[in-house]
Amino acid sequence: MLPALTRRLRQARSRHGALLGQALRFGVVGVIGFIVDTATLYLALWLGAGLYGGRVLSYLAAASGNWALNRAWTFRAAGRPAGRAGAARQWALFLLVNLVGFVANYGTYATLVALWPLAAAHPVVAVAAGSLAGMTGNFLLSRRFVFRGA
């Protein structure tokens, strides 16, 4: 009985350790995505896209980069769909599944920009708050539906 219990505890610790490792890698990718998001937003603002349209563009750029990094690093053990069509489907599924996080992310951003003058003057504050709001849901949904074998 004791060896069976020990084995089960070891397996549970291994699963939780793998989950924690994925969550940490997902967070690192999220920080990179935040940098891409912010840089793209400021470029779009400079080009005249506006606070809201620029944010849609910046989110798409960041989400696409995050998909590629999560596919290659965070969830590399999940297996990959074959060919370009499989990768394109996985990218589209990633964007679709992460719409939940996008709603939290963009909603937080838009609320702060609209109601807090500091965030409107320095959109990076609102981008950061939005990123944090969407990250947890994105991790859980991506792990469950996009990178299933992880």
Coordinates of C-alpha atoms in Angstrom, one line a residue:
M1 CA 0.0 0.0 0.0
L2 CA 2.8 2.5 0.9
P3 CA 4.6 1.9 -2.5
A4 CA 1.4 2.6 -4.4
L5 CA 0.7 5.8 -2.5
T6 CA 4.3 6.9 -3.0
R7 CA 4.0 6.2 -6.7
R8 CA 0.8 8.2 -6.9
L9 CA 2.3 11.2 -5.1
R10 CA 5.3 11.2 -7.4
Q11 CA 3.0 11.1 -10.4
A12 CA 0.9 14.0 -9.1
R13 CA 4.0 16.0 -8.3
S14 CA 5.3 15.4 -11.8
R15 CA 2.0 16.5 -13.4
H16 CA 1.8 19.6 -11.2
G17 CA 5.5 20.4 -11.9
A18 CA 4.8 20.2 -15.6
L19 CA 1.8 22.4 -15.3
L20 CA 3.8 25.0 -13.3
G21 CA 6.5 24.9 -15.9
Q22 CA 4.0 25.5 -18.7
A23 CA 2.4 28.3 -16.7
L24 CA 5.8 30.0 -16.2
R25 CA 6.7 29.6 -19.9
F26 CA 3.3 31.0 -20.9
G27 CA 4.0 34.0 -18.6
V28 CA 7.3 34.6 -20.2
V29 CA 5.7 34.4 -23.7
G30 CA 3.1 36.8 -22.3
V31 CA 5.7 39.3 -21.3
I32 CA 7.2 39.1 -24.8
G33 CA 3.7 39.5 -26.2
F34 CA 3.1 42.5 -24.0
I35 CA 6.2 44.2 -25.5
V36 CA 5.1 43.4 -29.0
D37 CA 1.6 44.6 -28.2
T38 CA 2.8 47.9 -26.8
A39 CA 5.4 48.6 -29.5
T40 CA 2.8 47.8 -32.2
L41 CA 0.2 50.0 -30.5
Y42 CA 2.6 53.0 -30.3
L43 CA 3.6 52.4 -34.0
A44 CA -0.1 52.3 -34.9
L45 CA -0.8 55.5 -32.9
W46 CA 2.1 57.2 -34.6
L47 CA 0.6 56.2 -38.0
G48 CA -2.7 57.6 -37.0
A49 CA -4.7 54.5 -36.2
G50 CA -6.2 55.8 -32.9
L51 CA -6.4 54.2 -29.5
Y52 CA -9.0 51.6 -30.3
G53 CA -8.2 50.6 -33.9
G54 CA -4.5 50.6 -33.1
R55 CA -5.2 48.3 -30.2
V56 CA -6.9 45.7 -32.4
L57 CA -3.9 45.7 -34.7
S58 CA -1.5 45.4 -31.8
Y59 CA -3.4 42.6 -30.2
L60 CA -3.4 40.6 -33.4
A61 CA 0.3 41.1 -33.8
A62 CA 0.9 40.0 -30.2
A63 CA -1.5 37.1 -30.3
S64 CA 0.1 35.7 -33.5
G65 CA 3.6 36.0 -32.0
N66 CA 2.4 34.3 -28.8
W67 CA 0.9 31.5 -30.7
A68 CA 4.2 30.8 -32.5
L69 CA 6.2 31.0 -29.2
N70 CA 3.7 28.9 -27.2
R71 CA 3.7 26.3 -30.0
A72 CA 7.5 26.1 -30.2
W73 CA 8.3 26.4 -26.5
T74 CA 5.5 26.3 -23.9
F75 CA 3.5 23.4 -25.4
R76 CA 6.1 21.8 -27.6
A77 CA 5.2 18.4 -26.2
A78 CA 1.7 18.7 -27.5
G79 CA 2.5 17.7 -31.0
R80 CA 1.9 19.7 -34.0
P81 CA -0.7 19.5 -36.8
A82 CA 0.9 18.5 -40.0
G83 CA 1.7 20.9 -42.8
R84 CA 0.9 24.6 -43.3
A85 CA -2.9 23.9 -43.3
G86 CA -2.6 22.3 -39.9
A87 CA -0.6 25.1 -38.5
A88 CA -3.0 27.7 -40.0
R89 CA -5.9 25.9 -38.4
Q90 CA -4.1 25.8 -35.1
W91 CA -3.3 29.5 -35.3
A92 CA -7.0 30.3 -36.1
L93 CA -8.1 28.0 -33.2
F94 CA -5.7 29.8 -30.9
L95 CA -7.1 33.2 -31.9
L96 CA -10.7 31.9 -31.5
V97 CA -10.1 30.3 -28.1
N98 CA -8.3 33.3 -26.9
L99 CA -11.2 35.6 -27.8
V100 CA -12.3 35.0 -24.1
G101 CA -9.0 36.5 -23.0
F102 CA -9.3 39.2 -25.7
V103 CA -12.6 40.3 -24.3
A104 CA -11.2 40.6 -20.8
N105 CA -8.0 42.2 -22.2
Y106 CA -9.6 44.7 -24.5
G107 CA -12.5 45.4 -22.1
T108 CA -10.0 46.3 -19.4
Y109 CA -8.0 48.4 -21.8
A110 CA -11.0 50.3 -23.2
T111 CA -12.4 50.9 -19.8
L112 CA -9.2 52.3 -18.4
V113 CA -8.5 54.4 -21.5
A114 CA -12.1 55.8 -21.4
L115 CA -12.3 56.5 -17.7
W116 CA -8.7 57.1 -16.5
P117 CA -6.9 60.1 -18.0
L118 CA -3.5 58.6 -17.0
A119 CA -4.2 55.5 -19.1
A120 CA -5.4 57.5 -22.1
A121 CA -2.2 59.6 -21.9
H122 CA 0.0 56.5 -21.3
P123 CA -1.7 53.5 -23.0
V124 CA 1.0 51.1 -21.8
V125 CA -0.7 51.2 -18.4
A126 CA -4.0 50.0 -19.9
V127 CA -2.2 47.4 -22.1
A128 CA -0.5 45.9 -19.1
A129 CA -3.8 45.8 -17.1
G130 CA -5.5 44.2 -20.1
S131 CA -2.8 41.6 -20.5
L132 CA -3.0 40.5 -16.9
A133 CA -6.8 40.3 -17.1
G134 CA -6.7 38.0 -20.1
M135 CA -3.7 35.8 -19.3
T136 CA -5.1 33.2 -17.0
G137 CA -8.1 32.4 -19.2
N138 CA -5.9 32.2 -22.2
F139 CA -3.5 29.8 -20.6
L140 CA -6.2 27.4 -19.4
L141 CA -8.2 27.5 -22.7
S142 CA -5.1 27.2 -24.9
R143 CA -3.8 24.2 -22.9
R144 CA -7.2 22.5 -23.1
F145 CA -8.3 23.2 -26.6
V146 CA -5.4 24.3 -28.8
F147 CA -2.4 22.4 -27.5
R148 CA -4.3 19.4 -26.2
G149 CA -1.4 16.9 -25.9
A150 CA 0.5 19.2 -23.4

